[in-house]
Amino acid sequence: MKSWSIGVFGLVALTAIVASTFVSREAMVGVGIAASAAVGIGWPHFLGVPAKKTLAAVIGLAGAGSAVTAAYLPAPGFLEGTPAFIAVGVMAVFVVQLVRGTGQAQRLESTLGCCAGVLLNCLGAGWIAGARFNGVKEMVLVAGLSAAVALMVGIIRWPDRIVAPLGVVMAGLMGPLAGLVFSDIAVLPAALVGVVVGSVLVSFRRMTTLRRGRLNIPAAVGMGVAPVWAVGALVYFIDKLLIY
């Protein structure tokens, strides 16, 4: 698939994530499980490592468990279950590699890459925690609009040296603009959210451009959803530290 399709998948996932926060808790859980499954299935394909099905189950279940606990744990510990799922997921990745046995191909790449996938997938629960935090969802909307701008800039087929700073700047400008139009969030935290979200997303674009070979559909979907889903934790902590 073409590299720009990753940005399209990311925009679709972002729309679903942000929209679900304005519907219901059950909608957030459903979208969270779907996003976790997409990352779980696609991440091993993007890495091109063996034992894709087993590792997909580990990554997907860890992310889904983190999303469910973030939806139902009482305040203020929305993300208290997330470290446990990260730890269990990482241990499960090591167990899979031990079961594969010594001398297997790409053991180191598979272990490190899939541990990173577990971390990214579990951090997505931050979207749900951010939506539940104080019952105020404006920061989720501001972050979503900033991320959308960064993704749309990333679709442009220009060199990374142009797209990367442009994506960060545009996302940083969209944050305060969205904050002024849709909420009473101060300029500084809104701009910080935009810059941080934009920086993360353009960094993942660089990972895509460095990868050799064509992407299949699971890899493109997983790589499109993973960064969008993972920035949820950043949105939550910025909201908690600078606004609360």
Short mmCIF file of C-alpha atoms in Angstrom, two decimals:
data_model
loop_
_atom_site.label_atom_id
_atom_site.label_comp_id
_atom_site.label_asym_id
_atom_site.label_seq_id
_atom_site.Cartn_x
_atom_site.Cartn_y
_atom_site.Cartn_z
CA MET A 1 0.00 0.00 0.00
CA LYS A 2 1.01 3.61 -0.49
CA SER A 3 2.55 5.39 2.49
CA TRP A 4 -0.11 8.11 2.43
CA SER A 5 -2.75 5.49 3.26
CA ILE A 6 -1.28 5.29 6.77
CA GLY A 7 -2.32 8.89 7.38
CA VAL A 8 -5.81 8.16 6.10
CA PHE A 9 -6.18 5.21 8.47
CA GLY A 10 -4.93 7.45 11.27
CA LEU A 11 -7.54 10.12 10.49
CA VAL A 12 -10.32 7.52 10.51
CA ALA A 13 -9.13 6.14 13.85
CA LEU A 14 -8.78 9.64 15.31
CA THR A 15 -12.32 10.55 14.27
CA ALA A 16 -13.71 7.42 15.88
CA ILE A 17 -11.73 7.93 19.10
CA VAL A 18 -12.72 11.56 19.59
CA ALA A 19 -16.35 10.98 18.58
CA SER A 20 -16.72 8.09 21.02
CA THR A 21 -15.75 10.30 23.96
CA PHE A 22 -18.86 12.41 23.30
CA VAL A 23 -21.20 9.40 23.03
CA SER A 24 -20.92 7.08 26.02
CA ARG A 25 -18.53 5.06 28.13
CA GLU A 26 -19.50 1.91 26.28
CA ALA A 27 -18.68 3.59 22.96
CA MET A 28 -15.25 4.55 24.27
CA VAL A 29 -14.61 0.99 25.39
CA GLY A 30 -15.74 -0.40 22.04
CA VAL A 31 -13.53 1.97 20.05
CA GLY A 32 -10.66 1.36 22.47
CA ILE A 33 -10.85 -2.40 21.99
CA ALA A 34 -11.08 -1.98 18.21
CA ALA A 35 -8.06 0.36 18.18
CA SER A 36 -6.09 -2.03 20.40
CA ALA A 37 -6.91 -4.92 18.09
CA ALA A 38 -5.83 -2.91 15.04
CA VAL A 39 -2.50 -2.04 16.64
CA GLY A 40 -2.02 -5.57 17.93
CA ILE A 41 -2.59 -7.15 14.53
CA GLY A 42 -0.75 -4.54 12.49
CA TRP A 43 2.33 -3.87 14.61
CA PRO A 44 4.06 -7.27 14.07
CA HIS A 45 3.30 -6.98 10.35
CA PHE A 46 4.91 -3.54 10.24
CA LEU A 47 7.97 -4.87 12.05
CA GLY A 48 8.09 -7.90 9.79
CA VAL A 49 8.81 -10.30 12.66
CA PRO A 50 7.91 -13.99 13.04
CA ALA A 51 5.13 -15.35 15.32
CA LYS A 52 2.80 -12.59 14.19
CA LYS A 53 -0.44 -14.15 15.46
CA THR A 54 0.83 -14.86 18.97
CA LEU A 55 2.47 -11.46 19.35
CA ALA A 56 -0.64 -9.77 17.93
CA ALA A 57 -2.73 -11.42 20.64
CA VAL A 58 -0.32 -10.26 23.36
CA ILE A 59 -0.20 -6.65 22.15
CA GLY A 60 -3.93 -6.45 21.44
CA LEU A 61 -5.06 -7.94 24.75
CA ALA A 62 -2.74 -5.70 26.76
CA GLY A 63 -4.11 -2.59 25.07
CA ALA A 64 -7.72 -3.72 25.37
CA GLY A 65 -7.31 -4.49 29.06
CA SER A 66 -5.79 -1.07 29.68
CA ALA A 67 -8.67 0.63 27.84
CA VAL A 68 -11.35 -1.28 29.79
CA THR A 69 -9.81 -0.52 33.17
CA ALA A 70 -9.44 3.17 32.28
CA ALA A 71 -13.16 3.26 31.54
CA TYR A 72 -14.32 1.68 34.78
CA LEU A 73 -11.76 2.40 37.49
CA PRO A 74 -12.97 5.08 39.91
CA ALA A 75 -11.48 8.57 39.92
CA PRO A 76 -8.78 9.73 40.22
CA GLY A 77 -6.93 6.51 39.37
CA PHE A 78 -8.14 6.13 35.80
CA LEU A 79 -4.81 4.76 34.59
CA GLU A 80 -3.84 2.73 37.65
CA GLY A 81 -4.39 -0.50 35.74
CA THR A 82 -2.24 0.56 32.78
CA PRO A 83 1.20 -0.18 34.33
CA ALA A 84 0.03 -3.69 35.24
CA PHE A 85 -1.06 -4.43 31.68
CA ILE A 86 2.22 -3.01 30.33
CA ALA A 87 4.18 -5.27 32.67
CA VAL A 88 2.12 -8.36 31.87
CA GLY A 89 2.33 -7.64 28.14
CA VAL A 90 6.10 -7.21 28.22
CA MET A 91 6.51 -10.44 30.20
CA ALA A 92 4.27 -12.25 27.73
CA VAL A 93 6.44 -11.04 24.84
CA PHE A 94 9.50 -12.52 26.56
CA VAL A 95 7.65 -15.78 27.21
CA VAL A 96 6.75 -16.02 23.52
CA GLN A 97 10.40 -15.60 22.59
CA LEU A 98 11.45 -18.25 25.12
CA VAL A 99 8.91 -20.69 23.72
CA ARG A 100 10.24 -20.05 20.22
CA GLY A 101 13.59 -21.34 21.41
CA THR A 102 17.17 -20.29 20.87
CA GLY A 103 18.57 -19.59 17.47
CA GLN A 104 15.31 -18.32 16.01
CA ALA A 105 15.40 -15.47 13.50
CA GLN A 106 14.93 -11.86 14.61
CA ARG A 107 14.52 -12.64 18.30
CA LEU A 108 16.05 -9.36 19.47
CA GLU A 109 14.13 -7.22 16.96
CA SER A 110 10.93 -9.06 17.76
CA THR A 111 11.35 -8.68 21.51
CA LEU A 112 12.23 -4.99 21.53
CA GLY A 113 9.75 -4.02 18.83
CA CYS A 114 6.81 -5.87 20.35
CA CYS A 115 7.57 -4.54 23.84
CA ALA A 116 7.32 -1.07 22.30
CA GLY A 117 4.03 -2.12 20.71
CA VAL A 118 2.65 -3.17 24.10
CA LEU A 119 3.64 0.18 25.58
CA LEU A 120 2.04 2.16 22.74
CA ASN A 121 -1.15 0.14 22.85
CA CYS A 122 -1.59 0.50 26.59
CA LEU A 123 -0.97 4.26 26.51
CA GLY A 124 -4.04 4.69 24.33
CA ALA A 125 -6.18 4.37 27.44
CA GLY A 126 -5.24 7.99 28.10
CA TRP A 127 -7.96 9.09 25.64
CA ILE A 128 -10.58 7.44 27.85
CA ALA A 129 -9.00 8.80 31.03
CA GLY A 130 -8.88 12.29 29.50
CA ALA A 131 -12.56 12.12 28.58
CA ARG A 132 -13.50 11.04 32.11
CA PHE A 133 -11.23 13.55 33.85
CA ASN A 134 -13.50 16.11 35.55
CA GLY A 135 -16.15 15.24 32.98
CA VAL A 136 -14.66 17.92 30.67
CA LYS A 137 -13.96 16.74 27.13
CA GLU A 138 -12.75 19.99 25.54
CA MET A 139 -9.09 19.02 25.79
CA VAL A 140 -9.85 15.79 23.93
CA LEU A 141 -11.38 17.85 21.11
CA VAL A 142 -8.45 20.28 21.04
CA ALA A 143 -5.95 17.42 20.92
CA GLY A 144 -7.99 15.65 18.26
CA LEU A 145 -8.05 18.68 15.97
CA SER A 146 -4.32 19.25 16.45
CA ALA A 147 -3.62 15.62 15.64
CA ALA A 148 -5.84 15.81 12.55
CA VAL A 149 -3.84 18.76 11.21
CA ALA A 150 -0.55 16.94 11.83
CA LEU A 151 -1.85 13.83 10.05
CA MET A 152 -3.09 15.82 7.06
CA VAL A 153 0.27 17.55 6.75
CA GLY A 154 1.96 14.16 6.98
CA ILE A 155 -0.02 12.89 3.99
CA ILE A 156 1.65 15.51 1.77
CA ARG A 157 4.34 13.81 -0.28
CA TRP A 158 7.12 16.25 0.58
CA PRO A 159 10.50 15.47 2.15
CA ASP A 160 10.58 14.86 5.90
CA ARG A 161 12.76 17.91 6.46
CA ILE A 162 9.81 20.03 5.29
CA VAL A 163 6.86 18.00 6.55
CA ALA A 164 8.20 17.46 10.08
CA PRO A 165 8.56 21.12 11.17
CA LEU A 166 5.46 22.11 9.21
CA GLY A 167 3.39 19.45 10.96
CA VAL A 168 4.60 20.53 14.41
CA VAL A 169 3.99 24.21 13.72
CA MET A 170 0.54 23.69 12.23
CA ALA A 171 -0.53 21.41 15.09
CA GLY A 172 0.84 23.94 17.59
CA LEU A 173 -1.21 26.70 15.98
CA MET A 174 -4.36 24.60 15.75
CA GLY A 175 -4.28 23.86 19.49
CA PRO A 176 -4.82 27.46 20.69
CA LEU A 177 -7.23 28.17 17.84
CA ALA A 178 -9.39 25.18 18.73
CA GLY A 179 -9.14 26.10 22.40
CA LEU A 180 -10.42 29.62 21.75
CA VAL A 181 -13.25 28.48 19.49
CA PHE A 182 -14.51 25.37 21.25
CA SER A 183 -13.56 25.90 24.91
CA ASP A 184 -12.07 28.26 27.47
CA ILE A 185 -8.75 26.41 27.64
CA ALA A 186 -5.80 28.78 28.01
CA VAL A 187 -3.48 29.35 25.08
CA LEU A 188 -0.37 27.82 26.69
CA PRO A 189 -1.70 24.33 27.50
CA ALA A 190 -3.60 24.18 24.20
CA ALA A 191 -0.45 25.11 22.27
CA LEU A 192 1.61 22.61 24.26
CA VAL A 193 -0.84 19.82 23.45
CA GLY A 194 -0.69 20.73 19.78
CA VAL A 195 3.11 20.78 19.67
CA VAL A 196 3.50 17.52 21.59
CA VAL A 197 0.88 15.66 19.57
CA GLY A 198 2.26 17.00 16.30
CA SER A 199 5.82 16.03 17.24
CA VAL A 200 4.83 12.46 18.04
CA LEU A 201 2.84 11.99 14.85
CA VAL A 202 5.49 13.38 12.50
CA SER A 203 8.07 11.19 14.26
CA PHE A 204 6.06 8.10 13.38
CA ARG A 205 5.84 9.34 9.80
CA ARG A 206 9.62 9.26 9.73
CA MET A 207 9.54 5.64 10.86
CA THR A 208 7.33 4.84 7.90
CA THR A 209 9.56 6.55 5.37
CA LEU A 210 12.62 4.73 6.72
CA ARG A 211 11.00 1.32 6.38
CA ARG A 212 11.97 -0.55 3.25
CA GLY A 213 9.50 -2.51 1.17
CA ARG A 214 5.78 -2.21 0.60
CA LEU A 215 3.28 -2.35 3.43
CA ASN A 216 0.40 -4.80 3.48
CA ILE A 217 -3.02 -3.74 4.77
CA PRO A 218 -2.57 -4.90 8.42
CA ALA A 219 0.78 -3.09 8.64
CA ALA A 220 -0.65 0.13 7.21
CA VAL A 221 -3.67 0.03 9.52
CA GLY A 222 -1.56 -0.74 12.58
CA MET A 223 0.96 1.99 11.85
CA GLY A 224 -1.84 4.47 11.17
CA VAL A 225 -3.69 3.73 14.40
CA ALA A 226 -0.74 3.20 16.77
CA PRO A 227 0.56 6.79 17.11
CA VAL A 228 -2.94 8.28 17.16
CA TRP A 229 -3.99 5.87 19.88
CA ALA A 230 -0.79 6.24 21.92
CA VAL A 231 -0.87 10.05 22.24
CA GLY A 232 -3.93 9.70 24.45
CA ALA A 233 -1.74 9.38 27.54
CA LEU A 234 0.08 12.62 26.68
CA VAL A 235 -3.22 14.43 26.29
CA TYR A 236 -4.42 13.18 29.66
CA PHE A 237 -1.29 14.11 31.60
CA ILE A 238 -0.98 17.56 30.03
CA ASP A 239 -4.61 18.19 30.86
CA LYS A 240 -4.08 16.99 34.43
CA LEU A 241 -0.86 18.92 35.05
CA LEU A 242 -1.59 22.27 33.35
CA ILE A 243 -5.33 22.70 33.59
CA TYR A 244 -6.58 20.94 36.69
#
